[in-house]
Amino acid sequence: MIPIQDLLHRIRWDPEFGRGEFVIGYYDRIEHEIIHVPFREIKFPQDCPSVFELIDRDEGQTHTIPLHRVRSVYKNGELIWHRE
């Protein structure tokens, strides 16, 4: 299995592979469930390559999610990567 960091880099920087709709599923420790967010809604801080940031639509707060909590990646509705 490809490391999640490598897959996310490929989505961001490989124009051919990066075409399409990507969704990231990550484990939320508060809700105790997998949360799915569109890839276009997440940001990658340059100073910390092991996380991504997400702005909560309801609260307007920025949440920092460690990459080890990513559980799945979908491309155009098809599961292309997952871990338990």
mmCIF file of N, CA and C in Angstrom:
data_model
loop_
_atom_site.group_PDB
_atom_site.id
_atom_site.type_symbol
_atom_site.label_atom_id
_atom_site.label_comp_id
_atom_site.label_asym_id
_atom_site.label_seq_id
_atom_site.Cartn_x
_atom_site.Cartn_y
_atom_site.Cartn_z
ATOM 1 N N MET A 1 0.848 -1.174 0.000
ATOM 2 C CA MET A 1 0.000 0.000 0.000
ATOM 3 C C MET A 1 0.896 1.241 0.000
ATOM 4 N N ILE A 2 0.548 2.199 -0.810
ATOM 5 C CA ILE A 2 1.282 3.455 -0.906
ATOM 6 C C ILE A 2 1.054 4.266 0.383
ATOM 7 N N PRO A 3 2.090 4.896 0.933
ATOM 8 C CA PRO A 3 1.884 5.746 2.111
ATOM 9 C C PRO A 3 0.939 6.904 1.781
ATOM 10 N N ILE A 4 0.132 7.291 2.766
ATOM 11 C CA ILE A 4 -0.857 8.336 2.536
ATOM 12 C C ILE A 4 -0.198 9.639 2.095
ATOM 13 N N GLN A 5 0.974 9.959 2.635
ATOM 14 C CA GLN A 5 1.657 11.188 2.230
ATOM 15 C C GLN A 5 1.944 11.171 0.728
ATOM 16 N N ASP A 6 2.388 10.032 0.222
ATOM 17 C CA ASP A 6 2.700 9.917 -1.206
ATOM 18 C C ASP A 6 1.446 10.055 -2.068
ATOM 19 N N LEU A 7 0.358 9.451 -1.628
ATOM 20 C CA LEU A 7 -0.889 9.560 -2.388
ATOM 21 C C LEU A 7 -1.388 11.004 -2.417
ATOM 22 N N LEU A 8 -1.351 11.684 -1.290
ATOM 23 C CA LEU A 8 -1.810 13.068 -1.241
ATOM 24 C C LEU A 8 -0.932 13.977 -2.096
ATOM 25 N N HIS A 9 0.378 13.721 -2.096
ATOM 26 C CA HIS A 9 1.276 14.486 -2.971
ATOM 27 C C HIS A 9 0.926 14.247 -4.432
ATOM 28 N N ARG A 10 0.634 13.008 -4.771
ATOM 29 C CA ARG A 10 0.300 12.697 -6.164
ATOM 30 C C ARG A 10 -1.002 13.388 -6.579
ATOM 31 N N ILE A 11 -1.987 13.394 -5.703
ATOM 32 C CA ILE A 11 -3.243 14.078 -6.013
ATOM 33 C C ILE A 11 -2.980 15.564 -6.251
ATOM 34 N N ARG A 12 -2.152 16.148 -5.415
ATOM 35 C CA ARG A 12 -1.891 17.591 -5.505
ATOM 36 C C ARG A 12 -1.017 17.975 -6.689
ATOM 37 N N TRP A 13 -0.023 17.150 -7.024
ATOM 38 C CA TRP A 13 1.001 17.592 -7.964
ATOM 39 C C TRP A 13 1.043 16.857 -9.295
ATOM 40 N N ASP A 14 0.324 15.757 -9.449
ATOM 41 C CA ASP A 14 0.291 15.040 -10.729
ATOM 42 C C ASP A 14 -0.989 15.459 -11.456
ATOM 43 N N PRO A 15 -0.864 16.331 -12.474
ATOM 44 C CA PRO A 15 -2.064 16.875 -13.121
ATOM 45 C C PRO A 15 -2.978 15.804 -13.717
ATOM 46 N N GLU A 16 -2.417 14.768 -14.279
ATOM 47 C CA GLU A 16 -3.232 13.712 -14.886
ATOM 48 C C GLU A 16 -3.982 12.921 -13.814
ATOM 49 N N PHE A 17 -3.266 12.471 -12.794
ATOM 50 C CA PHE A 17 -3.883 11.680 -11.733
ATOM 51 C C PHE A 17 -4.850 12.529 -10.908
ATOM 52 N N GLY A 18 -4.532 13.803 -10.722
ATOM 53 C CA GLY A 18 -5.317 14.674 -9.863
ATOM 54 C C GLY A 18 -6.642 15.137 -10.434
ATOM 55 N N ARG A 19 -6.942 14.748 -11.658
ATOM 56 C CA ARG A 19 -8.248 15.098 -12.228
ATOM 57 C C ARG A 19 -9.325 14.237 -11.588
ATOM 58 N N GLY A 20 -10.413 14.854 -11.262
ATOM 59 C CA GLY A 20 -11.515 14.109 -10.672
ATOM 60 C C GLY A 20 -11.877 14.670 -9.311
ATOM 61 N N GLU A 21 -12.872 14.061 -8.717
ATOM 62 C CA GLU A 21 -13.357 14.454 -7.401
ATOM 63 C C GLU A 21 -12.792 13.498 -6.356
ATOM 64 N N PHE A 22 -11.989 14.032 -5.449
ATOM 65 C CA PHE A 22 -11.410 13.227 -4.377
ATOM 66 C C PHE A 22 -12.096 13.556 -3.060
ATOM 67 N N VAL A 23 -12.274 12.526 -2.244
ATOM 68 C CA VAL A 23 -12.849 12.669 -0.905
ATOM 69 C C VAL A 23 -11.936 11.931 0.062
ATOM 70 N N ILE A 24 -11.634 12.600 1.172
ATOM 71 C CA ILE A 24 -10.789 12.019 2.214
ATOM 72 C C ILE A 24 -11.671 11.627 3.385
ATOM 73 N N GLY A 25 -11.494 10.419 3.892
ATOM 74 C CA GLY A 25 -12.197 9.973 5.091
ATOM 75 C C GLY A 25 -11.216 9.877 6.243
ATOM 76 N N TYR A 26 -11.481 10.591 7.321
ATOM 77 C CA TYR A 26 -10.587 10.543 8.484
ATOM 78 C C TYR A 26 -11.387 10.212 9.738
ATOM 79 N N TYR A 27 -10.689 9.630 10.711
ATOM 80 C CA TYR A 27 -11.335 9.258 11.969
ATOM 81 C C TYR A 27 -11.406 10.468 12.885
ATOM 82 N N ASP A 28 -12.609 10.812 13.307
ATOM 83 C CA ASP A 28 -12.822 11.916 14.235
ATOM 84 C C ASP A 28 -12.888 11.342 15.647
ATOM 85 N N ARG A 29 -11.959 11.773 16.500
ATOM 86 C CA ARG A 29 -11.878 11.236 17.868
ATOM 87 C C ARG A 29 -13.035 11.697 18.751
ATOM 88 N N ILE A 30 -13.648 12.836 18.438
ATOM 89 C CA ILE A 30 -14.770 13.327 19.240
ATOM 90 C C ILE A 30 -16.067 12.602 18.861
ATOM 91 N N GLU A 31 -16.320 12.511 17.566
ATOM 92 C CA GLU A 31 -17.540 11.867 17.074
ATOM 93 C C GLU A 31 -17.428 10.335 17.043
ATOM 94 N N HIS A 32 -16.195 9.812 17.100
ATOM 95 C CA HIS A 32 -15.950 8.368 17.026
ATOM 96 C C HIS A 32 -16.514 7.755 15.750
ATOM 97 N N GLU A 33 -16.268 8.462 14.641
ATOM 98 C CA GLU A 33 -16.717 7.983 13.343
ATOM 99 C C GLU A 33 -15.813 8.536 12.250
ATOM 100 N N ILE A 34 -15.963 7.977 11.056
ATOM 101 C CA ILE A 34 -15.211 8.454 9.904
ATOM 102 C C ILE A 34 -15.961 9.640 9.307
ATOM 103 N N ILE A 35 -15.245 10.743 9.123
ATOM 104 C CA ILE A 35 -15.799 11.956 8.528
ATOM 105 C C ILE A 35 -15.241 12.066 7.113
ATOM 106 N N HIS A 36 -16.099 12.264 6.135
ATOM 107 C CA HIS A 36 -15.683 12.395 4.740
ATOM 108 C C HIS A 36 -15.743 13.859 4.323
ATOM 109 N N VAL A 37 -14.637 14.351 3.761
ATOM 110 C CA VAL A 37 -14.564 15.743 3.318
ATOM 111 C C VAL A 37 -13.995 15.799 1.903
ATOM 112 N N PRO A 38 -14.511 16.702 1.086
ATOM 113 C CA PRO A 38 -13.932 16.872 -0.253
ATOM 114 C C PRO A 38 -12.482 17.334 -0.155
ATOM 115 N N PHE A 39 -11.644 16.772 -0.983
ATOM 116 C CA PHE A 39 -10.217 17.106 -0.985
ATOM 117 C C PHE A 39 -10.000 18.603 -1.196
ATOM 118 N N ARG A 40 -10.834 19.224 -2.004
ATOM 119 C CA ARG A 40 -10.661 20.653 -2.308
ATOM 120 C C ARG A 40 -10.889 21.539 -1.089
ATOM 121 N N GLU A 41 -11.481 21.002 -0.018
ATOM 122 C CA GLU A 41 -11.742 21.788 1.186
ATOM 123 C C GLU A 41 -10.629 21.702 2.224
ATOM 124 N N ILE A 42 -9.618 20.877 1.983
ATOM 125 C CA ILE A 42 -8.548 20.765 2.961
ATOM 126 C C ILE A 42 -7.324 21.534 2.486
ATOM 127 N N LYS A 43 -6.536 21.978 3.454
ATOM 128 C CA LYS A 43 -5.312 22.735 3.196
ATOM 129 C C LYS A 43 -4.141 22.006 3.837
ATOM 130 N N PHE A 44 -2.964 22.183 3.252
ATOM 131 C CA PHE A 44 -1.755 21.549 3.764
ATOM 132 C C PHE A 44 -0.772 22.630 4.209
ATOM 133 N N PRO A 45 -0.583 22.792 5.527
ATOM 134 C CA PRO A 45 0.352 23.813 5.993
ATOM 135 C C PRO A 45 1.786 23.441 5.604
ATOM 136 N N GLN A 46 2.539 24.414 5.127
ATOM 137 C CA GLN A 46 3.907 24.146 4.680
ATOM 138 C C GLN A 46 4.841 23.813 5.832
ATOM 139 N N ASP A 47 4.552 24.314 7.017
ATOM 140 C CA ASP A 47 5.456 24.108 8.141
ATOM 141 C C ASP A 47 5.249 22.784 8.867
ATOM 142 N N CYS A 48 4.211 22.028 8.495
ATOM 143 C CA CYS A 48 3.939 20.757 9.170
ATOM 144 C C CYS A 48 3.391 19.747 8.162
ATOM 145 N N PRO A 49 4.262 18.961 7.527
ATOM 146 C CA PRO A 49 3.822 18.062 6.457
ATOM 147 C C PRO A 49 3.033 16.836 6.913
ATOM 148 N N SER A 50 2.903 16.619 8.208
ATOM 149 C CA SER A 50 2.216 15.420 8.686
ATOM 150 C C SER A 50 0.759 15.663 9.071
ATOM 151 N N VAL A 51 0.207 16.827 8.665
ATOM 152 C CA VAL A 51 -1.186 17.144 8.990
ATOM 153 C C VAL A 51 -1.863 17.812 7.798
ATOM 154 N N PHE A 52 -3.189 17.889 7.865
ATOM 155 C CA PHE A 52 -3.928 18.772 6.974
ATOM 156 C C PHE A 52 -4.884 19.587 7.823
ATOM 157 N N GLU A 53 -5.354 20.690 7.282
ATOM 158 C CA GLU A 53 -6.256 21.564 8.016
ATOM 159 C C GLU A 53 -7.611 21.612 7.322
ATOM 160 N N LEU A 54 -8.630 21.750 8.121
ATOM 161 C CA LEU A 54 -10.003 21.754 7.643
ATOM 162 C C LEU A 54 -10.771 22.813 8.416
ATOM 163 N N ILE A 55 -11.505 23.659 7.711
ATOM 164 C CA ILE A 55 -12.338 24.663 8.372
ATOM 165 C C ILE A 55 -13.733 24.093 8.556
ATOM 166 N N ASP A 56 -14.172 24.045 9.792
ATOM 167 C CA ASP A 56 -15.493 23.535 10.137
ATOM 168 C C ASP A 56 -16.553 24.471 9.568
ATOM 169 N N ARG A 57 -17.450 23.940 8.776
ATOM 170 C CA ARG A 57 -18.492 24.756 8.131
ATOM 171 C C ARG A 57 -19.444 25.378 9.138
ATOM 172 N N ASP A 58 -19.756 24.654 10.204
ATOM 173 C CA ASP A 58 -20.724 25.142 11.184
ATOM 174 C C ASP A 58 -20.120 26.171 12.138
ATOM 175 N N GLU A 59 -18.917 25.879 12.615
ATOM 176 C CA GLU A 59 -18.301 26.727 13.638
ATOM 177 C C GLU A 59 -17.309 27.738 13.080
ATOM 178 N N GLY A 60 -16.806 27.509 11.876
ATOM 179 C CA GLY A 60 -15.814 28.399 11.294
ATOM 180 C C GLY A 60 -14.425 28.232 11.877
ATOM 181 N N GLN A 61 -14.213 27.214 12.694
ATOM 182 C CA GLN A 61 -12.914 26.963 13.308
ATOM 183 C C GLN A 61 -12.060 26.089 12.408
ATOM 184 N N THR A 62 -10.746 26.282 12.500
ATOM 185 C CA THR A 62 -9.808 25.435 11.766
ATOM 186 C C THR A 62 -9.434 24.249 12.631
ATOM 187 N N HIS A 63 -9.568 23.051 12.066
ATOM 188 C CA HIS A 63 -9.173 21.818 12.752
ATOM 189 C C HIS A 63 -7.926 21.269 12.070
ATOM 190 N N THR A 64 -6.986 20.830 12.861
ATOM 191 C CA THR A 64 -5.766 20.218 12.339
ATOM 192 C C THR A 64 -5.881 18.712 12.518
ATOM 193 N N ILE A 65 -5.779 17.985 11.399
ATOM 194 C CA ILE A 65 -5.962 16.532 11.399
ATOM 195 C C ILE A 65 -4.636 15.858 11.050
ATOM 196 N N PRO A 66 -4.099 15.017 11.932
ATOM 197 C CA PRO A 66 -2.876 14.285 11.594
ATOM 198 C C PRO A 66 -3.156 13.264 10.480
ATOM 199 N N LEU A 67 -2.188 13.092 9.608
ATOM 200 C CA LEU A 67 -2.379 12.167 8.479
ATOM 201 C C LEU A 67 -2.582 10.727 8.932
ATOM 202 N N HIS A 68 -2.099 10.361 10.120
ATOM 203 C CA HIS A 68 -2.304 8.979 10.570
ATOM 204 C C HIS A 68 -3.773 8.681 10.873
ATOM 205 N N ARG A 69 -4.626 9.711 10.915
ATOM 206 C CA ARG A 69 -6.060 9.484 11.132
ATOM 207 C C ARG A 69 -6.837 9.341 9.831
ATOM 208 N N VAL A 70 -6.167 9.505 8.687
ATOM 209 C CA VAL A 70 -6.830 9.290 7.398
ATOM 210 C C VAL A 70 -7.081 7.787 7.241
ATOM 211 N N ARG A 71 -8.311 7.439 6.934
ATOM 212 C CA ARG A 71 -8.687 6.025 6.804
ATOM 213 C C ARG A 71 -9.034 5.626 5.374
ATOM 214 N N SER A 72 -9.441 6.602 4.530
ATOM 215 C CA SER A 72 -9.842 6.241 3.174
ATOM 216 C C SER A 72 -9.704 7.433 2.242
ATOM 217 N N VAL A 73 -9.522 7.107 0.960
ATOM 218 C CA VAL A 73 -9.486 8.120 -0.096
ATOM 219 C C VAL A 73 -10.323 7.586 -1.246
ATOM 220 N N TYR A 74 -11.218 8.417 -1.742
ATOM 221 C CA TYR A 74 -12.081 8.072 -2.867
ATOM 222 C C TYR A 74 -11.773 8.991 -4.042
ATOM 223 N N LYS A 75 -11.821 8.431 -5.227
ATOM 224 C CA LYS A 75 -11.699 9.215 -6.457
ATOM 225 C C LYS A 75 -12.936 8.933 -7.290
ATOM 226 N N ASN A 76 -13.700 9.989 -7.580
ATOM 227 C CA ASN A 76 -14.940 9.861 -8.341
ATOM 228 C C ASN A 76 -15.864 8.786 -7.767
ATOM 229 N N GLY A 77 -15.936 8.732 -6.438
ATOM 230 C CA GLY A 77 -16.817 7.798 -5.757
ATOM 231 C C GLY A 77 -16.268 6.398 -5.575
ATOM 232 N N GLU A 78 -15.089 6.114 -6.096
ATOM 233 C CA GLU A 78 -14.497 4.780 -6.000
ATOM 234 C C GLU A 78 -13.376 4.787 -4.960
ATOM 235 N N LEU A 79 -13.401 3.824 -4.053
ATOM 236 C CA LEU A 79 -12.363 3.702 -3.032
ATOM 237 C C LEU A 79 -11.037 3.351 -3.701
ATOM 238 N N ILE A 80 -10.019 4.206 -3.510
ATOM 239 C CA ILE A 80 -8.714 3.929 -4.110
ATOM 240 C C ILE A 80 -7.632 3.667 -3.076
ATOM 241 N N TRP A 81 -7.922 3.954 -1.793
ATOM 242 C CA TRP A 81 -6.946 3.741 -0.726
ATOM 243 C C TRP A 81 -7.686 3.612 0.582
ATOM 244 N N HIS A 82 -7.251 2.700 1.440
ATOM 245 C CA HIS A 82 -7.838 2.609 2.780
ATOM 246 C C HIS A 82 -6.892 1.886 3.730
ATOM 247 N N ARG A 83 -7.124 2.123 5.001
ATOM 248 C CA ARG A 83 -6.444 1.383 6.057
ATOM 249 C C ARG A 83 -7.427 1.216 7.214
ATOM 250 N N GLU A 84 -7.177 0.204 7.994
ATOM 251 C CA GLU A 84 -8.050 -0.079 9.142
ATOM 252 C C GLU A 84 -7.777 0.887 10.276
#
